[in-house]
Coordinates of N, CA, C and O in Angstrom, one line a residue:
M22 N 11.6 32.4 -200.1 CA 11.1 31.2 -199.3 C 10.3 31.8 -198.3 O 10.7 32.4 -197.4
K23 N 9.1 31.4 -197.8 CA 8.4 31.9 -196.8 C 8.4 31.1 -195.9 O 8.3 29.5 -196.0
L24 N 8.5 31.3 -194.5 CA 8.6 30.2 -193.5 C 7.0 30.1 -192.6 O 6.4 31.3 -192.5
I25 N 6.7 29.3 -192.2 CA 5.5 29.1 -191.6 C 5.5 29.8 -190.1 O 6.3 29.2 -189.2
K26 N 4.4 30.9 -189.9 CA 4.7 31.6 -188.7 C 3.6 31.4 -187.9 O 3.6 31.5 -186.7
D27 N 2.7 30.5 -188.2 CA 1.1 30.0 -187.4 C 1.8 29.1 -186.4 O 1.9 27.9 -186.9
K28 N 1.9 29.4 -184.9 CA 2.5 28.3 -184.2 C 1.2 27.2 -184.1 O 1.8 26.1 -183.7
K29 N 0.2 27.6 -184.0 CA -1.0 26.4 -183.8 C -0.9 25.7 -184.7 O -0.9 24.5 -184.6
F30 N -0.6 26.0 -186.0 CA -0.6 25.0 -187.3 C 0.5 24.2 -187.0 O 0.5 22.9 -187.3
L31 N 1.8 24.7 -186.5 CA 3.1 23.9 -186.3 C 2.9 22.8 -185.4 O 3.2 21.8 -185.6
Q32 N 2.1 23.4 -184.3 CA 2.0 22.3 -182.8 C 1.0 21.1 -183.7 O 1.4 20.2 -183.3
N33 N -0.1 21.4 -184.4 CA -1.0 20.5 -185.0 C -0.1 19.4 -185.8 O -0.5 18.4 -185.9
I34 N 0.5 20.0 -186.7 CA 1.3 19.3 -187.5 C 2.2 18.5 -187.0 O 2.5 17.3 -187.2
A35 N 3.0 18.9 -185.8 CA 4.1 18.2 -185.2 C 3.4 16.8 -184.6 O 4.1 15.9 -184.5
H36 N 2.2 17.2 -184.0 CA 1.5 16.2 -183.4 C 1.2 15.2 -184.2 O 1.2 13.7 -184.1
Y37 N 0.6 15.6 -185.5 CA 0.2 14.6 -186.7 C 1.3 13.9 -187.0 O 1.1 12.6 -187.1
I38 N 2.5 14.2 -187.3 CA 3.6 13.4 -187.6 C 4.1 12.8 -186.6 O 4.7 11.5 -187.0
D39 N 4.2 13.0 -185.4 CA 4.6 12.2 -184.2 C 3.7 10.9 -184.2 O 4.0 10.0 -184.2
L40 N 2.2 11.1 -184.5 CA 1.1 10.2 -184.3 C 1.4 9.1 -185.7 O 1.5 8.0 -185.3
T41 N 1.7 9.8 -186.9 CA 2.0 9.0 -187.8 C 2.9 7.9 -187.8 O 3.0 6.9 -188.3
N42 N 4.0 8.6 -187.2 CA 5.2 8.1 -187.1 C 5.0 6.8 -186.1 O 5.6 5.7 -186.5
T43 N 4.3 6.9 -185.1 CA 4.0 5.9 -184.1 C 3.4 5.0 -184.8 O 3.7 3.4 -184.5
L44 N 2.2 5.0 -185.6 CA 1.5 4.1 -186.3 C 2.3 3.4 -187.1 O 1.9 2.2 -187.4
G45 N 3.2 3.9 -187.6 CA 3.9 3.4 -188.9 C 5.0 2.4 -188.2 O 5.9 2.0 -189.0
G46 N 4.9 2.5 -187.0 CA 6.1 1.5 -186.2 C 7.1 2.3 -185.7 O 8.3 1.7 -185.1
G47 N 7.3 3.4 -185.7 CA 8.5 4.5 -185.0 C 8.2 4.7 -183.5 O 7.2 3.9 -183.1
V48 N 8.9 5.5 -183.1 CA 8.9 5.5 -181.7 C 8.2 7.2 -181.2 O 8.8 8.0 -181.7
S49 N 7.2 7.2 -180.4 CA 6.8 8.4 -179.9 C 7.8 8.8 -178.6 O 8.1 8.2 -177.8
Q50 N 8.1 10.1 -178.7 CA 8.8 10.8 -177.6 C 7.9 10.7 -176.2 O 6.8 11.5 -176.3
P51 N 8.4 10.2 -175.3 CA 7.8 10.6 -173.9 C 7.6 12.0 -173.7 O 8.6 12.9 -174.0
Q52 N 6.7 12.5 -172.9 CA 6.2 13.8 -172.6 C 6.4 14.0 -171.1 O 5.6 13.1 -170.3
L53 N 7.1 15.1 -170.7 CA 7.2 15.2 -169.2 C 6.4 16.4 -168.7 O 6.4 17.4 -169.3
R54 N 5.4 16.3 -167.8 CA 5.0 17.3 -167.3 C 5.0 17.4 -165.9 O 5.2 16.5 -165.0
I55 N 5.4 18.6 -165.2 CA 5.6 18.8 -164.0 C 4.5 19.6 -163.1 O 4.2 20.7 -163.7
D56 N 3.8 19.0 -162.3 CA 2.7 19.8 -161.6 C 3.0 20.2 -160.2 O 3.4 19.3 -159.1
K57 N 3.1 21.6 -159.9 CA 3.6 22.0 -158.5 C 2.4 22.1 -157.7 O 1.5 23.1 -158.0
L58 N 2.1 21.2 -156.9 CA 0.8 21.4 -156.1 C 1.1 22.0 -154.8 O 2.2 22.3 -154.5
K59 N 0.1 22.3 -154.1 CA 0.5 22.8 -152.6 C 1.3 21.9 -151.6 O 2.1 22.4 -151.1
K60 N 1.0 20.7 -151.8 CA 1.8 19.7 -150.6 C 2.8 18.9 -151.3 O 3.5 18.3 -150.8
E61 N 3.0 18.9 -152.5 CA 3.6 17.9 -153.4 C 4.0 18.5 -154.8 O 3.4 19.4 -155.4
L62 N 5.0 17.7 -155.3 CA 5.6 17.9 -156.7 C 5.2 16.9 -157.3 O 5.5 15.5 -157.0
V63 N 4.5 16.4 -158.6 CA 4.1 15.5 -159.3 C 4.8 15.6 -160.8 O 4.3 16.6 -161.5
L64 N 5.6 14.6 -160.9 CA 6.3 14.5 -162.2 C 5.3 13.4 -163.2 O 5.3 12.2 -162.5
R65 N 5.0 13.7 -164.2 CA 4.1 12.8 -165.1 C 5.0 12.6 -166.4 O 4.9 13.6 -167.0
V66 N 5.2 11.3 -166.6 CA 5.7 11.0 -168.0 C 5.0 9.9 -168.5 O 4.8 8.9 -168.1
T67 N 4.6 10.6 -169.8 CA 3.8 9.8 -170.8 C 4.6 8.8 -171.5 O 5.5 9.3 -172.1
L68 N 4.5 7.6 -171.5 CA 5.5 6.6 -172.1 C 4.8 5.8 -173.0 O 4.4 4.7 -172.9
P69 N 4.4 6.3 -174.4 CA 3.8 5.2 -175.2 C 4.7 4.2 -175.7 O 5.7 4.5 -176.1
G70 N 3.9 2.9 -175.6 CA 4.9 2.0 -176.2 C 5.9 1.6 -175.4 O 6.9 0.7 -175.8
I71 N 6.1 2.0 -174.1 CA 7.2 1.7 -173.3 C 6.8 0.8 -172.1 O 5.7 1.3 -171.7
D72 N 7.2 -0.3 -172.0 CA 6.6 -1.3 -170.9 C 7.4 -0.8 -169.6 O 8.4 -0.2 -169.4
L73 N 6.7 -1.1 -168.4 CA 7.2 -0.8 -167.2 C 8.6 -1.6 -166.7 O 9.2 -0.7 -166.1
S74 N 8.8 -2.7 -167.5 CA 10.1 -3.1 -167.0 C 11.3 -2.7 -167.9 O 12.5 -2.7 -167.4
Q75 N 10.9 -1.4 -168.5 CA 11.9 -0.8 -169.1 C 12.3 0.5 -168.4 O 13.2 1.2 -168.8
C76 N 11.7 0.8 -167.5 CA 11.7 2.2 -166.7 C 12.8 2.0 -165.7 O 12.5 0.9 -164.9
Q77 N 13.3 3.1 -165.3 CA 13.9 3.3 -164.2 C 14.0 4.6 -163.7 O 14.0 5.5 -164.4
V78 N 13.9 4.7 -162.1 CA 13.8 6.1 -161.7 C 15.0 5.9 -160.5 O 15.0 5.2 -159.7
L79 N 16.1 7.1 -160.6 CA 17.1 6.8 -159.7 C 17.1 8.2 -159.0 O 16.7 9.4 -159.4
L80 N 17.7 8.3 -157.8 CA 17.5 9.4 -157.1 C 19.1 9.6 -156.6 O 19.4 8.5 -155.5
D81 N 19.8 10.4 -156.6 CA 21.0 10.6 -156.3 C 21.2 12.0 -155.6 O 21.1 13.0 -156.3
K82 N 21.3 12.1 -154.3 CA 21.1 13.6 -153.5 C 19.8 14.0 -153.9 O 18.8 13.6 -153.5
N83 N 19.8 15.3 -154.7 CA 18.7 16.0 -155.1 C 18.5 15.8 -156.6 O 17.6 16.3 -157.1
Q84 N 19.1 14.9 -157.1 CA 19.0 14.7 -158.5 C 18.0 13.4 -159.1 O 18.4 12.4 -158.6
L85 N 17.0 13.9 -159.5 CA 16.2 12.8 -160.1 C 16.3 12.4 -161.5 O 16.2 13.2 -162.2
T86 N 16.7 11.1 -161.7 CA 16.7 10.7 -163.1 C 15.4 9.8 -163.4 O 15.6 8.5 -162.9
L87 N 14.8 10.1 -164.7 CA 13.8 9.3 -165.2 C 14.2 8.8 -166.5 O 15.0 9.7 -167.4
M88 N 14.2 7.3 -166.7 CA 14.8 6.9 -167.9 C 14.1 5.5 -168.2 O 13.5 5.0 -167.4
A89 N 14.3 5.3 -169.5 CA 13.9 3.9 -170.0 C 15.1 3.4 -170.9 O 15.5 3.8 -171.7
L90 N 15.2 2.1 -170.7 CA 16.2 1.2 -171.4 C 15.6 0.2 -172.4 O 14.6 -0.5 -171.7
H91 N 16.2 0.1 -173.8 CA 15.7 -1.1 -174.5 C 16.8 -2.0 -174.1 O 18.1 -1.8 -174.6
Q92 N 16.4 -3.4 -173.8 CA 17.6 -4.4 -173.6 C 17.5 -5.2 -175.1 O 16.6 -5.7 -175.5
S93 N 18.7 -5.4 -175.9 CA 18.8 -6.0 -176.9 C 18.6 -7.5 -176.7 O 19.0 -8.3 -175.8
E94 N 17.9 -8.4 -177.6 CA 17.5 -9.6 -177.4 C 18.9 -10.5 -177.9 O 18.9 -11.5 -177.2
L95 N 19.6 -10.0 -178.9 CA 20.7 -10.5 -179.2 C 21.9 -10.7 -178.2 O 22.5 -11.5 -178.0
N96 N 22.1 -9.4 -177.5 CA 23.0 -9.0 -176.4 C 22.3 -8.9 -175.3 O 22.4 -7.4 -175.1
P97 N 22.0 -9.8 -174.3 CA 21.4 -9.0 -173.1 C 22.1 -8.0 -172.4 O 21.3 -7.4 -171.6
A98 N 23.4 -8.0 -172.5 CA 24.2 -6.9 -171.5 C 24.1 -5.8 -172.2 O 24.4 -4.7 -171.6
M99 N 23.5 -5.6 -173.5 CA 23.7 -4.3 -174.1 C 22.4 -3.6 -174.0 O 21.4 -4.5 -174.2
Q100 N 22.3 -2.4 -173.3 CA 21.1 -1.8 -173.1 C 21.1 -0.4 -174.0 O 22.0 0.2 -173.9
I101 N 20.1 -0.1 -174.8 CA 20.0 1.1 -175.2 C 18.9 2.0 -174.8 O 17.9 1.7 -174.7
P102 N 19.5 3.3 -174.5 CA 18.8 4.4 -173.8 C 17.5 4.7 -175.0 O 17.8 5.2 -175.9
L103 N 16.1 4.6 -174.2 CA 15.1 5.1 -175.3 C 14.9 6.7 -174.8 O 14.4 7.4 -175.8
F104 N 15.1 6.9 -173.4 CA 14.9 8.3 -173.3 C 15.6 8.4 -171.9 O 15.6 7.5 -171.1
Q105 N 15.9 9.6 -171.4 CA 16.5 10.1 -170.1 C 16.1 11.3 -169.7 O 16.5 12.3 -170.7
H106 N 15.7 11.8 -168.7 CA 15.4 13.3 -168.2 C 15.8 13.5 -166.7 O 15.5 12.2 -166.1
Q107 N 16.7 14.2 -166.6 CA 17.0 14.4 -165.1 C 16.5 15.9 -164.6 O 16.3 17.0 -165.3
V108 N 15.9 15.9 -163.4 CA 15.2 16.7 -162.9 C 15.9 17.3 -161.5 O 16.3 16.4 -160.4
T109 N 16.4 18.5 -161.0 CA 16.9 18.6 -159.8 C 16.0 19.2 -158.9 O 15.2 20.0 -159.1
L110 N 15.7 18.2 -157.8 CA 14.6 18.5 -156.7 C 14.9 19.8 -155.8 O 16.3 19.6 -155.5
P111 N 14.3 20.7 -155.4 CA 14.7 21.6 -154.5 C 14.7 21.1 -153.1 O 14.4 20.0 -152.8
P112 N 15.4 21.8 -152.3 CA 16.0 21.1 -150.9 C 14.8 21.0 -149.9 O 15.1 20.4 -149.0
F113 N 13.7 21.5 -150.1 CA 12.8 21.4 -149.1 C 11.8 20.1 -149.5 O 10.4 20.4 -149.1
V114 N 12.0 19.2 -149.9 CA 11.2 18.1 -150.2 C 11.6 17.0 -149.2 O 12.8 16.8 -148.7
D115 N 10.7 16.1 -149.1 CA 10.7 14.9 -148.1 C 11.4 13.7 -149.1 O 10.4 12.8 -149.4
F116 N 12.8 13.5 -149.1 CA 13.2 12.5 -150.1 C 13.0 11.1 -149.6 O 12.8 10.3 -150.4
G117 N 12.6 10.9 -148.3 CA 12.2 9.7 -147.9 C 10.8 9.3 -148.1 O 10.5 7.9 -148.3
Q118 N 10.1 9.8 -148.4 CA 8.5 9.6 -148.9 C 8.3 9.9 -150.5 O 7.1 9.8 -150.7
I119 N 9.2 10.1 -151.2 CA 9.0 10.0 -152.7 C 8.4 8.5 -153.1 O 8.9 7.4 -152.7
T120 N 7.2 8.5 -153.9 CA 6.8 7.5 -154.4 C 6.9 7.5 -155.9 O 6.7 8.7 -156.5
V121 N 6.7 6.2 -156.5 CA 6.6 6.0 -158.1 C 5.5 5.1 -158.4 O 5.5 4.1 -157.8
V122 N 4.8 5.6 -159.4 CA 3.8 4.7 -159.6 C 3.5 4.5 -161.3 O 3.7 5.6 -161.9
H123 N 3.4 3.4 -161.8 CA 3.2 3.1 -163.5 C 1.6 2.8 -163.6 O 1.1 1.8 -163.1
E124 N 1.0 3.6 -164.3 CA -0.3 3.5 -164.6 C -0.6 4.0 -165.9 O -0.6 5.1 -166.2
D125 N -1.6 3.1 -166.8 CA -2.2 3.5 -168.0 C -0.9 4.2 -168.9 O -1.0 5.4 -169.3
H126 N 0.2 3.8 -169.1 CA 1.4 4.1 -169.8 C 1.7 5.4 -169.4 O 2.4 6.2 -170.1
E127 N 1.7 5.7 -168.0 CA 2.3 7.1 -167.4 C 2.9 6.7 -166.0 O 2.3 5.9 -165.3
L128 N 3.9 7.2 -166.0 CA 5.0 7.1 -164.9 C 4.8 8.4 -164.0 O 4.8 9.6 -164.5
Q129 N 4.2 8.1 -162.5 CA 4.0 9.2 -161.9 C 5.0 9.3 -160.8 O 5.2 8.3 -159.9
V130 N 5.7 10.3 -160.4 CA 6.6 10.5 -159.4 C 6.2 11.3 -158.5 O 6.0 12.7 -158.8
R131 N 5.7 11.0 -157.1 CA 5.2 12.1 -156.2 C 6.3 12.3 -155.2 O 6.8 11.4 -154.5
V132 N 6.6 13.7 -155.0 CA 7.9 14.2 -154.5 C 7.0 15.1 -153.2 O 6.8 16.4 -153.3
P133 N 6.7 14.7 -152.2 CA 6.1 15.5 -151.0 C 7.1 16.5 -150.5 O 8.2 16.2 -150.4
Y134 N 6.4 17.7 -150.2 CA 7.2 18.9 -149.4 C 7.4 18.5 -148.1 O 6.6 17.7 -147.2
L135 N 8.3 19.0 -147.6 CA 8.6 19.1 -145.9 C 7.6 19.9 -145.4 O 7.2 21.0 -146.0
P136 N 7.2 19.8 -144.1 CA 6.2 20.5 -143.4 C 6.8 22.2 -143.5 O 7.8 22.2 -143.0
Q137 N 6.1 22.9 -143.5 CA 6.5 24.6 -143.6 C 6.4 24.9 -142.3 O 5.7 24.4 -141.2
G138 N 7.3 26.0 -141.9 CA 7.1 26.7 -140.7 C 8.3 26.4 -139.5 O 9.0 25.3 -139.8
P139 N 8.1 26.9 -138.5 CA 9.2 26.8 -137.5 C 9.1 25.4 -136.9 O 8.0 24.7 -136.9
R140 N 10.1 24.8 -136.5 CA 10.4 23.6 -135.7 C 11.0 23.8 -134.5 O 12.0 24.4 -134.6
L141 N 10.3 23.1 -133.6 CA 11.1 23.1 -132.0 C 12.1 22.0 -132.0 O 11.8 20.9 -132.3
L142 N 13.3 22.4 -131.9 CA 14.5 21.4 -131.8 C 14.6 21.0 -130.3 O 14.6 21.9 -129.1
E143 N 14.9 19.7 -130.2 CA 15.2 19.3 -128.7 C 16.7 19.6 -128.3 O 17.5 19.7 -129.2
I144 N 17.0 20.1 -126.9 CA 18.3 20.4 -126.4 C 18.7 19.1 -125.6 O 18.0 18.8 -124.8
E145 N 19.7 18.8 -125.9 CA 20.5 17.6 -125.4 C 21.2 18.1 -124.3 O 22.1 19.2 -124.2
Q146 N 21.2 17.3 -123.1 CA 21.8 17.7 -121.9 C 23.1 16.7 -122.0 O 23.0 15.5 -121.9
R147 N 24.2 17.1 -121.8 CA 25.3 16.3 -121.6 C 26.3 16.3 -120.6 O 26.2 17.4 -119.8

């Protein structure tokens, strides 16, 4: 038995199978891309077939969790996870300035870095 060793072929056929599955009524997997820019970190999640109302982004200390949940029509209390991805953020980000935008079936999480360099600290007199 021969195994297919051509990586390009495998990538193309995997994409085609995923596309065919989606067109046939299946679910396409979200794709996460992380861009490390000079002043910020940008997480981009492609969400084909997922509505904004199904998305949640949670921040707990330095753990960022991206998820989408499907709510059952028969039992509104039951939620089925469509995907979940956790990212550990570095300690030098400005946690108070994180923004989340949903546009064209893409969820963008912008995580700005803290200003680099020395910082002058005030001295309190007591």
